[in-house]
mmCIF file of C-alpha atoms in Angstrom:
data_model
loop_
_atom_site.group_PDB
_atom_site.id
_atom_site.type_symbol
_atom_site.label_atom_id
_atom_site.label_comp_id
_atom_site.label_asym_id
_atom_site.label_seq_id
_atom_site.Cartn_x
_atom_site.Cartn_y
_atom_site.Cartn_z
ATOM 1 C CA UNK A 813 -16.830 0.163 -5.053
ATOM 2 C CA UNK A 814 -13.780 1.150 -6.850
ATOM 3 C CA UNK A 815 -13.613 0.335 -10.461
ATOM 4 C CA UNK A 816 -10.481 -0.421 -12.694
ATOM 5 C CA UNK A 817 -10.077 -0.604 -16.473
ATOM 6 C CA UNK A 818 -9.154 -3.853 -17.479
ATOM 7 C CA UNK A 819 -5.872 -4.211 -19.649
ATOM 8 C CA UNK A 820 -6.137 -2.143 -22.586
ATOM 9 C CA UNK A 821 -9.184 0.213 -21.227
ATOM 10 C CA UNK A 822 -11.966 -0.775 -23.217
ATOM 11 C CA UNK A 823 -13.923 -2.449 -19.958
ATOM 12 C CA UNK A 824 -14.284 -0.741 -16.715
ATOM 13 C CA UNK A 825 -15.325 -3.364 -14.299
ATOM 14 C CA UNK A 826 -15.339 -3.188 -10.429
ATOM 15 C CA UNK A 827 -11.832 -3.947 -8.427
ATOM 16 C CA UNK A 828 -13.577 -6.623 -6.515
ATOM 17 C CA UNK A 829 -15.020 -9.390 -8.393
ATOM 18 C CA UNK A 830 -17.400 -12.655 -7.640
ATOM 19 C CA UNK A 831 -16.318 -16.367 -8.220
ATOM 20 C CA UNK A 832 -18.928 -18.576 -8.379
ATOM 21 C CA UNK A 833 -16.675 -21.763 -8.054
ATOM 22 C CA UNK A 834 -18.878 -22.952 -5.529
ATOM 23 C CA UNK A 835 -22.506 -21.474 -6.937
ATOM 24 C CA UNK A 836 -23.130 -25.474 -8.321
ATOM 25 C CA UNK A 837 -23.897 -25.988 -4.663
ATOM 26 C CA UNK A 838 -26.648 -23.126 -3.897
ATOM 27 C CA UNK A 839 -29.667 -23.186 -5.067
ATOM 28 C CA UNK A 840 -31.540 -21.152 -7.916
ATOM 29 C CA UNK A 841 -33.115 -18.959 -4.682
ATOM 30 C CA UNK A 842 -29.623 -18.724 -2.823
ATOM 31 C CA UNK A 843 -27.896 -17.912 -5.751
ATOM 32 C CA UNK A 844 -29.906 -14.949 -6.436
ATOM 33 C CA UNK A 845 -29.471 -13.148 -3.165
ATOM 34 C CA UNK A 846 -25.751 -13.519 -3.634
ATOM 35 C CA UNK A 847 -25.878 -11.814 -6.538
ATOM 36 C CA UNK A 848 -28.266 -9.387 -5.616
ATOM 37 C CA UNK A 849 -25.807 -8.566 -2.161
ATOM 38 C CA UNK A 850 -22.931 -8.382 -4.436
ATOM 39 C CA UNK A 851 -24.492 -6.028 -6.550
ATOM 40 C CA UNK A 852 -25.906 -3.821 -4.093
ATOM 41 C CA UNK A 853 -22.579 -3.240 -3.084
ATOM 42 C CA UNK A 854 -21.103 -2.057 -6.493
ATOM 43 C CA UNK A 855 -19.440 -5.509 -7.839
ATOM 44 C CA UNK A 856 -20.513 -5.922 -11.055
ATOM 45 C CA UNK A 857 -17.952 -8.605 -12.048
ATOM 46 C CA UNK A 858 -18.794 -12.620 -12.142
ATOM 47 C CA UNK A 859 -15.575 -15.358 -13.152
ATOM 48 C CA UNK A 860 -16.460 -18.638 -13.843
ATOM 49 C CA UNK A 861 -15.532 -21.865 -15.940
ATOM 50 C CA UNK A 862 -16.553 -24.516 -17.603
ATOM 51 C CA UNK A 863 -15.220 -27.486 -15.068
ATOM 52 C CA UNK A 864 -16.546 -25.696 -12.227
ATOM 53 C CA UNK A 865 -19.041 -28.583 -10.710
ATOM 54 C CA UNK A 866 -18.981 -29.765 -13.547
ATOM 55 C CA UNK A 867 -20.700 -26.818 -15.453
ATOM 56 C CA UNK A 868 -23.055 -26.809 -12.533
ATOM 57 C CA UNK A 869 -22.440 -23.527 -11.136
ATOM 58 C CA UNK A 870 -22.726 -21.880 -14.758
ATOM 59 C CA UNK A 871 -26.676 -23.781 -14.692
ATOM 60 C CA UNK A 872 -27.203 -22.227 -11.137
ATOM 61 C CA UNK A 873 -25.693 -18.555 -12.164
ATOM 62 C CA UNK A 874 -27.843 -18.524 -15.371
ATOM 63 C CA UNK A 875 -31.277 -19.345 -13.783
ATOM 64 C CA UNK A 876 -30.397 -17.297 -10.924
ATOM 65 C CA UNK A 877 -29.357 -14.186 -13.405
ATOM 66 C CA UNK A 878 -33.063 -14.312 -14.868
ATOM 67 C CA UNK A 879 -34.264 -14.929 -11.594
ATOM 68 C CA UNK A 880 -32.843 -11.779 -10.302
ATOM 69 C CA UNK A 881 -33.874 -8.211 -10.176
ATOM 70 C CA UNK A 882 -30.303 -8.037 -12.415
ATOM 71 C CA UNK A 883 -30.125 -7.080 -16.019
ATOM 72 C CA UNK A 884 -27.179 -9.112 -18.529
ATOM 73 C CA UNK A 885 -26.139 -5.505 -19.350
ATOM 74 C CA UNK A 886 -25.444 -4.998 -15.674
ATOM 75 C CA UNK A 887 -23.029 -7.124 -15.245
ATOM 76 C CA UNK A 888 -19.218 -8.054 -16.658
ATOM 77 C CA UNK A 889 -19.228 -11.809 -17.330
ATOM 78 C CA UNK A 890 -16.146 -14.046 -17.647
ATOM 79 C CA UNK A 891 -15.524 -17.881 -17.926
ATOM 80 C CA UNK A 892 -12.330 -19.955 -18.816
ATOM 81 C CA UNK A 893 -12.047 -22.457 -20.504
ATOM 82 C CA UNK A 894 -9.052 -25.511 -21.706
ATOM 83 C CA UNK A 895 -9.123 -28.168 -18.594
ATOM 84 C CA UNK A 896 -10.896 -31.032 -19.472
ATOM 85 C CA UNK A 897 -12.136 -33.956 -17.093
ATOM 86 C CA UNK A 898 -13.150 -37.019 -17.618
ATOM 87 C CA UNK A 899 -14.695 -38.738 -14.797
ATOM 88 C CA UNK A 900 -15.727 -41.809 -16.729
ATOM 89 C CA UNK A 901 -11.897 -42.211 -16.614
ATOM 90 C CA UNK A 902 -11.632 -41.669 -12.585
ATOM 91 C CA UNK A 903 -10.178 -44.658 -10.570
ATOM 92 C CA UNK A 904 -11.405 -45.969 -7.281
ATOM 93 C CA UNK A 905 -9.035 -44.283 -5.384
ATOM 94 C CA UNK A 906 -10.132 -40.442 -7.313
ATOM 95 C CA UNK A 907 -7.867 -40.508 -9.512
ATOM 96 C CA UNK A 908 -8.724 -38.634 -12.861
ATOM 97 C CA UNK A 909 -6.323 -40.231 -15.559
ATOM 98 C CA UNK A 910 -8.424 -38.432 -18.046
ATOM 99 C CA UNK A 911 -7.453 -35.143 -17.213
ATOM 100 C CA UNK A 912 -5.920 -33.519 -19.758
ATOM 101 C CA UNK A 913 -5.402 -29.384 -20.949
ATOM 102 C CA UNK A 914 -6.825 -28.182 -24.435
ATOM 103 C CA UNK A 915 -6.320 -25.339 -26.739
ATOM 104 C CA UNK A 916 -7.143 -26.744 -29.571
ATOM 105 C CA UNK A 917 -10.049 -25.104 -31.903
ATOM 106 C CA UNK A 918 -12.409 -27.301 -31.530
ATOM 107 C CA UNK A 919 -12.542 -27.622 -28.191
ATOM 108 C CA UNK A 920 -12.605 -23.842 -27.206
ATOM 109 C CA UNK A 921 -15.293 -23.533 -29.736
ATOM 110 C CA UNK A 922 -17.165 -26.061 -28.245
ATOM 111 C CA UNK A 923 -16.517 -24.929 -24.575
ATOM 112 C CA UNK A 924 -17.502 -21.534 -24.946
ATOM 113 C CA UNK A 925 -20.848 -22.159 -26.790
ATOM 114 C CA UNK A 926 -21.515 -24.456 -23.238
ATOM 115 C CA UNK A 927 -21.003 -21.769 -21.208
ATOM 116 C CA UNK A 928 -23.486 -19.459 -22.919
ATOM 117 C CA UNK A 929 -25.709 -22.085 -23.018
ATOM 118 C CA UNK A 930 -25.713 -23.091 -19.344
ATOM 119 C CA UNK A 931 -25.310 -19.586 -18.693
ATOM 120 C CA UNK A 932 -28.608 -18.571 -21.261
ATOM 121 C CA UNK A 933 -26.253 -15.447 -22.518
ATOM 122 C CA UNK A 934 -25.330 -14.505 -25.729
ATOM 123 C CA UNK A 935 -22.100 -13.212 -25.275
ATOM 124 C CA UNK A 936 -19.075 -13.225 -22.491
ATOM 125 C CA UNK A 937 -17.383 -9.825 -21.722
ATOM 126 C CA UNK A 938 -14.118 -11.935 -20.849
ATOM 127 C CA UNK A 939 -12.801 -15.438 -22.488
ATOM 128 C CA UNK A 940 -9.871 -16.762 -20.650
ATOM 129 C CA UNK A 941 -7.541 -20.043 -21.000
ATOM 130 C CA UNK A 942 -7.714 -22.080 -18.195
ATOM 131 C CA UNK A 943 -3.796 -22.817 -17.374
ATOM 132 C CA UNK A 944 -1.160 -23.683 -19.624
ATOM 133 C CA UNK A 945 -1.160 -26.352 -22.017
ATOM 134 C CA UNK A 946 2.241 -27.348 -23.719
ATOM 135 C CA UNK A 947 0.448 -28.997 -26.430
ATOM 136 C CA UNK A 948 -0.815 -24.990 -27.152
ATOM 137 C CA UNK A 949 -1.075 -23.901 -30.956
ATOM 138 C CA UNK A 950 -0.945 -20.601 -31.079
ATOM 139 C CA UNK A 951 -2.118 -20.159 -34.761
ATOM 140 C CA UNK A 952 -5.266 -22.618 -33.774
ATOM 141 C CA UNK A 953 -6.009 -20.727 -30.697
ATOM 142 C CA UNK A 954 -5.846 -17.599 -33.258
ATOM 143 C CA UNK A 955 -8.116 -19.082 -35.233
ATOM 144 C CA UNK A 956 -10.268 -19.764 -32.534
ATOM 145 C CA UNK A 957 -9.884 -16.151 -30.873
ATOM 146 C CA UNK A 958 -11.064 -14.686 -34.036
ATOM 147 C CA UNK A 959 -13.863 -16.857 -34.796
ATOM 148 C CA UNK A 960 -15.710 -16.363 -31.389
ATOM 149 C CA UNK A 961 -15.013 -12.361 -31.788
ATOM 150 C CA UNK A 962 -16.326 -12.214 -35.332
ATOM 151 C CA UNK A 963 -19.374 -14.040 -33.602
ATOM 152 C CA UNK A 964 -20.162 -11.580 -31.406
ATOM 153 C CA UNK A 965 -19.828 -14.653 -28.631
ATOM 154 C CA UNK A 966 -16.844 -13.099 -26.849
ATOM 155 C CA UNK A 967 -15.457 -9.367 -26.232
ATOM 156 C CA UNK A 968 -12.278 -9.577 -24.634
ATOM 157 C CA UNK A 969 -9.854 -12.393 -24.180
ATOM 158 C CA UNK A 970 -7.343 -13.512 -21.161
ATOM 159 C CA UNK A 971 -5.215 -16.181 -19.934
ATOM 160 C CA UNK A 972 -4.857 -17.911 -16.619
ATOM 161 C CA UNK A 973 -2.090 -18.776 -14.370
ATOM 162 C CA UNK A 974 0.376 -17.801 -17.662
ATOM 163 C CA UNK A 975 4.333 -16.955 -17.114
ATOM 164 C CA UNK A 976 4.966 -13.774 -19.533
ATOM 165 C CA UNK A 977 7.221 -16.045 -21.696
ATOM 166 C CA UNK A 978 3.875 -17.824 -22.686
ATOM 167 C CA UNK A 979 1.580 -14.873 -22.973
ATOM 168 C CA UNK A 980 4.229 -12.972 -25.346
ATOM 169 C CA UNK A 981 3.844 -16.550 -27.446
ATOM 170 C CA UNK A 982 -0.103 -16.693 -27.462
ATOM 171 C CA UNK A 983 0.070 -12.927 -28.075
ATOM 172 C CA UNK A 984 2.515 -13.017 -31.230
ATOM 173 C CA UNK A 985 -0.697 -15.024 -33.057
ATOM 174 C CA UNK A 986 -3.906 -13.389 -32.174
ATOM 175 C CA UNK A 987 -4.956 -10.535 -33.433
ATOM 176 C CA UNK A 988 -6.951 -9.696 -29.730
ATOM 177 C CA UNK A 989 -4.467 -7.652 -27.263
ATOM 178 C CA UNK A 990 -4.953 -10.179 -23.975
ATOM 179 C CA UNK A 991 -5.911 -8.285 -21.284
ATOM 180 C CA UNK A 992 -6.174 -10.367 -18.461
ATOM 181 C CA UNK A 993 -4.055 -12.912 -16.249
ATOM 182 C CA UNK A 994 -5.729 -14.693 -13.760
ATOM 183 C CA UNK A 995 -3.175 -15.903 -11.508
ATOM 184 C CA UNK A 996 -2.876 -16.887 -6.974
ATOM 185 C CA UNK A 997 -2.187 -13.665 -4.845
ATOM 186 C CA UNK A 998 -2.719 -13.205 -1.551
ATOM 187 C CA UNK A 999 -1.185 -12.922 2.027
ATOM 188 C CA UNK A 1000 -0.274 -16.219 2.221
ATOM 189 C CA UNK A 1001 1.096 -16.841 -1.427
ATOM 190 C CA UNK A 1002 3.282 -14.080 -2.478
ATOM 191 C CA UNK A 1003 5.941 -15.674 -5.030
ATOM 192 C CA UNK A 1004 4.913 -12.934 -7.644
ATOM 193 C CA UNK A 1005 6.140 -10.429 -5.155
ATOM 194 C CA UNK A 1006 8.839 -12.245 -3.167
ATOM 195 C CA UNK A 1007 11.182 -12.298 -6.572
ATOM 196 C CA UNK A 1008 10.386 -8.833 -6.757
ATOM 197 C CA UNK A 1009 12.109 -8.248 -3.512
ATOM 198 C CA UNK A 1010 14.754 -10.331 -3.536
ATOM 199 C CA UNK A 1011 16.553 -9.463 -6.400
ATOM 200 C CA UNK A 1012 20.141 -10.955 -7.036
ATOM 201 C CA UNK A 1013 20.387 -13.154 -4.218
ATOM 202 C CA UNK A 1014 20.061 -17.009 -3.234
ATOM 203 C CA UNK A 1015 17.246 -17.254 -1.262
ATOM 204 C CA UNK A 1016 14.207 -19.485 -2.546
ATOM 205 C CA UNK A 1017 12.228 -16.188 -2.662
ATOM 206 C CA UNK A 1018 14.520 -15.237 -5.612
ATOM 207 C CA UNK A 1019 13.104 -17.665 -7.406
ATOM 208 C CA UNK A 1020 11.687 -15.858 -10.526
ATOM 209 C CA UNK A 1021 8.400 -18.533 -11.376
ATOM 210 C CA UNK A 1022 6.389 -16.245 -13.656
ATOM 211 C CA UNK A 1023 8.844 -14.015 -15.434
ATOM 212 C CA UNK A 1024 8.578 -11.062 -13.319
ATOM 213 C CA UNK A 1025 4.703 -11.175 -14.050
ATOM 214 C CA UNK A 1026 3.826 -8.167 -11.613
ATOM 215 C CA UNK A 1027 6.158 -5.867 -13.459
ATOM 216 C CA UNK A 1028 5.637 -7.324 -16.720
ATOM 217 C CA UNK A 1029 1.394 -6.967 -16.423
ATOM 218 C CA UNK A 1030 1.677 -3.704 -15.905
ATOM 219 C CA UNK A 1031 4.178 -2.411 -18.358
ATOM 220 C CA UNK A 1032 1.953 -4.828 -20.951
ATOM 221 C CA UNK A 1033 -1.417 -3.202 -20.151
ATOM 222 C CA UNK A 1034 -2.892 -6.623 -18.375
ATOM 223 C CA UNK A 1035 -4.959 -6.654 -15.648
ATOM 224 C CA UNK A 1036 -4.055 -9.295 -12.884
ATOM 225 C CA UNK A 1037 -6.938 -11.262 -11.122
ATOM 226 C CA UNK A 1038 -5.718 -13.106 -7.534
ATOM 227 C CA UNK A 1039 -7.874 -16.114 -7.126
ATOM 228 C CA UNK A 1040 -7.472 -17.502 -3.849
ATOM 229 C CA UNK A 1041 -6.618 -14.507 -2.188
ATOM 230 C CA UNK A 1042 -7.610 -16.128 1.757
ATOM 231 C CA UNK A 1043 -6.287 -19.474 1.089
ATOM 232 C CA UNK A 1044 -2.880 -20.774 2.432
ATOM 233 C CA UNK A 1045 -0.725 -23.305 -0.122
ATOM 234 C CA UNK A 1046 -2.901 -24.761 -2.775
ATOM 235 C CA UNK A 1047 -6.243 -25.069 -1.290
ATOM 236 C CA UNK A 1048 -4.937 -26.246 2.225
ATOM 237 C CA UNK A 1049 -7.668 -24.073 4.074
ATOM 238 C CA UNK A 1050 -8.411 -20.186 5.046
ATOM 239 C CA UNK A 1051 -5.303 -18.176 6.752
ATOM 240 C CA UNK A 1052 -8.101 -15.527 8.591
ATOM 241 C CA UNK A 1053 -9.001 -16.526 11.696
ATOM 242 C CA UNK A 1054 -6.682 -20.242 11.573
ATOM 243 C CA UNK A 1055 -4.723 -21.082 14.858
ATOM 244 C CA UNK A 1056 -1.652 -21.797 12.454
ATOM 245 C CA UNK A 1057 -0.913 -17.962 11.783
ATOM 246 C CA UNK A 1058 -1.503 -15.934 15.500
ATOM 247 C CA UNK A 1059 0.873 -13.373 13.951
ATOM 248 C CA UNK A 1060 -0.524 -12.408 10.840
ATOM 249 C CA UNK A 1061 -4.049 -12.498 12.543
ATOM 250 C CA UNK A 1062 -3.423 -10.352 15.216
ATOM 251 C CA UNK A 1063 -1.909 -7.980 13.139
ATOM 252 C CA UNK A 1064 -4.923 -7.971 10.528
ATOM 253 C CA UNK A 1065 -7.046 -7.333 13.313
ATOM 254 C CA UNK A 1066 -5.426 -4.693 15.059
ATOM 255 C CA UNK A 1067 -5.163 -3.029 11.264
ATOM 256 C CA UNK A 1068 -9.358 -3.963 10.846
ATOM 257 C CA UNK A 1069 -10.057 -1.935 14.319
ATOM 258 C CA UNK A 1070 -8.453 1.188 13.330
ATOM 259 C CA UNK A 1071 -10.452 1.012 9.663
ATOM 260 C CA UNK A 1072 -14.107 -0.288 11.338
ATOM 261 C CA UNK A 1073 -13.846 -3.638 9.446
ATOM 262 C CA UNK A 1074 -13.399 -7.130 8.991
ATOM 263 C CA UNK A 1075 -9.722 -8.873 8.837
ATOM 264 C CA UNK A 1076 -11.231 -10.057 5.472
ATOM 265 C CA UNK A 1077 -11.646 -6.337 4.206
ATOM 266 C CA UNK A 1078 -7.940 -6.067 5.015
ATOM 267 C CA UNK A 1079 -6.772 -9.105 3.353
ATOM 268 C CA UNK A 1080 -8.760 -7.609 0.276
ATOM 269 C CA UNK A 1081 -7.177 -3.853 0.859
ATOM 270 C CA UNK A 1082 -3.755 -5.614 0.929
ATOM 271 C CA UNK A 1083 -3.966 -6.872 -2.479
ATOM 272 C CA UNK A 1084 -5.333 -3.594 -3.891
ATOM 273 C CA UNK A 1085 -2.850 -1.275 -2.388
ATOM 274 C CA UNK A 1086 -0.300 -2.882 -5.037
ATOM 275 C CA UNK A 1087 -0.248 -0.038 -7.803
ATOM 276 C CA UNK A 1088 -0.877 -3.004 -10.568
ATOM 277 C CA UNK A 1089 -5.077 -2.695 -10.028
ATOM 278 C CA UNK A 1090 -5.737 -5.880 -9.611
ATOM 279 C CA UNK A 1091 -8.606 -7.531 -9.512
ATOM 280 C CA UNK A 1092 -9.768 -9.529 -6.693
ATOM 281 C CA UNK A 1093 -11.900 -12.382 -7.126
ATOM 282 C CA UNK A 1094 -13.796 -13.642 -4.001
ATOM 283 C CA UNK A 1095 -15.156 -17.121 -4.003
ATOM 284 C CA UNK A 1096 -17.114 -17.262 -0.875
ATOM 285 C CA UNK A 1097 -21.040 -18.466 -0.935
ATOM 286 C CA UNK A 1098 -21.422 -16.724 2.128
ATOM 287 C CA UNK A 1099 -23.195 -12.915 1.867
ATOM 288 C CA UNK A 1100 -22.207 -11.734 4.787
ATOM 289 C CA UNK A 1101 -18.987 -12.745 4.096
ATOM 290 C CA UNK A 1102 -19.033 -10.968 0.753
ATOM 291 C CA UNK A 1103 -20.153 -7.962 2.418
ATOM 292 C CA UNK A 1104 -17.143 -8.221 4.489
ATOM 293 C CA UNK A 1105 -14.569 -9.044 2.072
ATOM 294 C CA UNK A 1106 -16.061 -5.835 -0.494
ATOM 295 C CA UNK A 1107 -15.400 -3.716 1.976
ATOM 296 C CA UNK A 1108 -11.461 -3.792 1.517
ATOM 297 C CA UNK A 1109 -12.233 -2.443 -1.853
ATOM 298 C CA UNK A 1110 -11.859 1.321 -0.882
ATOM 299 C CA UNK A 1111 -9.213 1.111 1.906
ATOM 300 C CA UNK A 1112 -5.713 2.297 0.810
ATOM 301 C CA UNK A 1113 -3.526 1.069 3.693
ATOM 302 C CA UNK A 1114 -0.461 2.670 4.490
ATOM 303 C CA UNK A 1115 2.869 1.677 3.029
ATOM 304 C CA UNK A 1116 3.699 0.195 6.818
ATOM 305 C CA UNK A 1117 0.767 -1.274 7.052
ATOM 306 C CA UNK A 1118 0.904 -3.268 3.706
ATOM 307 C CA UNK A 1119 4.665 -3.711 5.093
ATOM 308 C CA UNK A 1120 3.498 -5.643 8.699
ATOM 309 C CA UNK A 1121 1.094 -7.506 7.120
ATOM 310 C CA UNK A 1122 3.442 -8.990 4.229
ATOM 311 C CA UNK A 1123 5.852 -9.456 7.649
ATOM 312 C CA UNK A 1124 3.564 -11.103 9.751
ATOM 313 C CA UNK A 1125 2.231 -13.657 7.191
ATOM 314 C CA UNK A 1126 5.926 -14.925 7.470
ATOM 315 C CA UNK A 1127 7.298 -13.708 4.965
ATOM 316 C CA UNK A 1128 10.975 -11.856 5.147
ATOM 317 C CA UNK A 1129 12.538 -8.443 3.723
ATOM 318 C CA UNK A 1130 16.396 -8.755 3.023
#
């Protein structure tokens, strides 16, 4: 497995990493052998947060962790944190008037001494903010940036789904360099590079929605994680193997044959032939599927194969 340095150096962490989004649904014993799979095949790097099932999956990971044949020191451990939900505050219908965004102190105080709790840790490598929040203080988050630090409770420190506008505000008040921008990236949902492309002109794919965030993270040192990186629109379904895209599916698998893997594996090696590093976070339960997926890790496709893919998944060149 190929590992990166994350934003400013200081952590070397593998390129691929695990989401365990849906680990609040496996048991303590299925858990464990994901982990163990992962980490036989070189990913040392687990994403979390505190909403995910509720802080469910963060109770499964933990017990599964000790369970394991793992050690804390062998693995990188992030969580986010700044979406709150409250159910008691859910209407018949689903809908959750009580959800709200916050960066105030308290709260990320609070939230972060959950997740080592649920977690049983005593530290996170990684501390990210879970999507913008308007209400943001910048000197409160500050304060509590350098308060968790000078706890020993966090390493590192991130933001998620950010426009560089924002993270050059969060960054003019803490004293931590932020390393790490968590953002969607993947075949099907390319805006970050589609503005890159069409430069000057008046196509939607113009658009500039994150202020040039590919260009910017790298000149700025901060690592870029794709979430979502199968997924079509915002959680619609899976683009591998979906009737809706023949194109872009017979293309990945003509690309997988000549490699010996999975279209998965090239999905993954499309994302990492960018020259950014980024980090891509998988969020499938599924080992085998892991196993898959990992393997995209150390393919470098061609320029004209990263080119036909980015073509067939419908997307245009000027």
């Amino acid at each position: 497995m190929r590992e990166i340095s994350l934003g400013n150096g200081e952590i070397k962490a593998s390129q691929v990493a695990l989401g365990i989004m849906r680990m609040g649904a496996k048991s303590v014993t299925e858990a464990q052998n994901i982990l163990e799979t992962v980490a036989d095949q070189g990913l040392n790097f687990i994403d979390s947060a505190d909403i995910y099932h509720d802080g469910h999956s963060e109770e499964v990971f933990g017990q599964a962790l000790k369970q394991s044949s793992l050690k804390r020191e062998d693995l990188i451990i992030q969580s986010k944190a700044g979406i709150v939900l409250e159910h008691s505050r859910t209407t018949a219908d689903g809908l959750v008037f009580g959800k709200r965004y916050d960066f105030s102190k308290e709260h990320l105080l609070t939230a972060v001494d959950g997740i080592l709790s649920r977690m049983g840790l005593d530290y996170l490598d990684s501390f990210l903010l879970h999507r913008p929040d308007p209400l943001m203080e910048v000197d409160e988050v500050a304060e509590a940036f350098n308060q968790l630090q000078a706890s020993g409770k966090v390493r590192a420190f991130g933001v998620s789904n950010f426009n560089s506008r924002q993270i050059d505000l969060l960054q003019s008040a803490v004293d931590q360099k932020l390393i790490i921008n968590q953002v969607q990236l993947g075949l099907k949902h390319t805006p970050l590079i589609d503005q890159g492309i069409f430069v000057n002109r008046f196509e939607d794919e113009a658009s500039d929605r994150t202020g040039g965030m590919l260009e910017y993270a790298q000149q700025n040192k901060i690592t870029l994680q794709a979430w979502s990186p199968y997924q079509y629109g915002m959680f619609k379904g899976v683009f591998i193997d979906n009737p809706k895209f023949p194109e872009l599916n017979q293309v990945l698998q003509t690309v997988a044959a000549k490699y010996g893997v999975t279209k998965n594996a090239i999905a993954t090696a499309w994302i990492t032939r960018l020259p950014q590093d980024i980090q891509v976070i998988l969020g499938s339960m599924n080992p085998v599927h892991l196993k898959e997926s990992l393997a995209g890790a150390d393919i470098r496709l061609t320029r004209q194969e990263w080119y036909d893919l980015y073509l067939a998944a419908g997307h245009q060149l000027p």
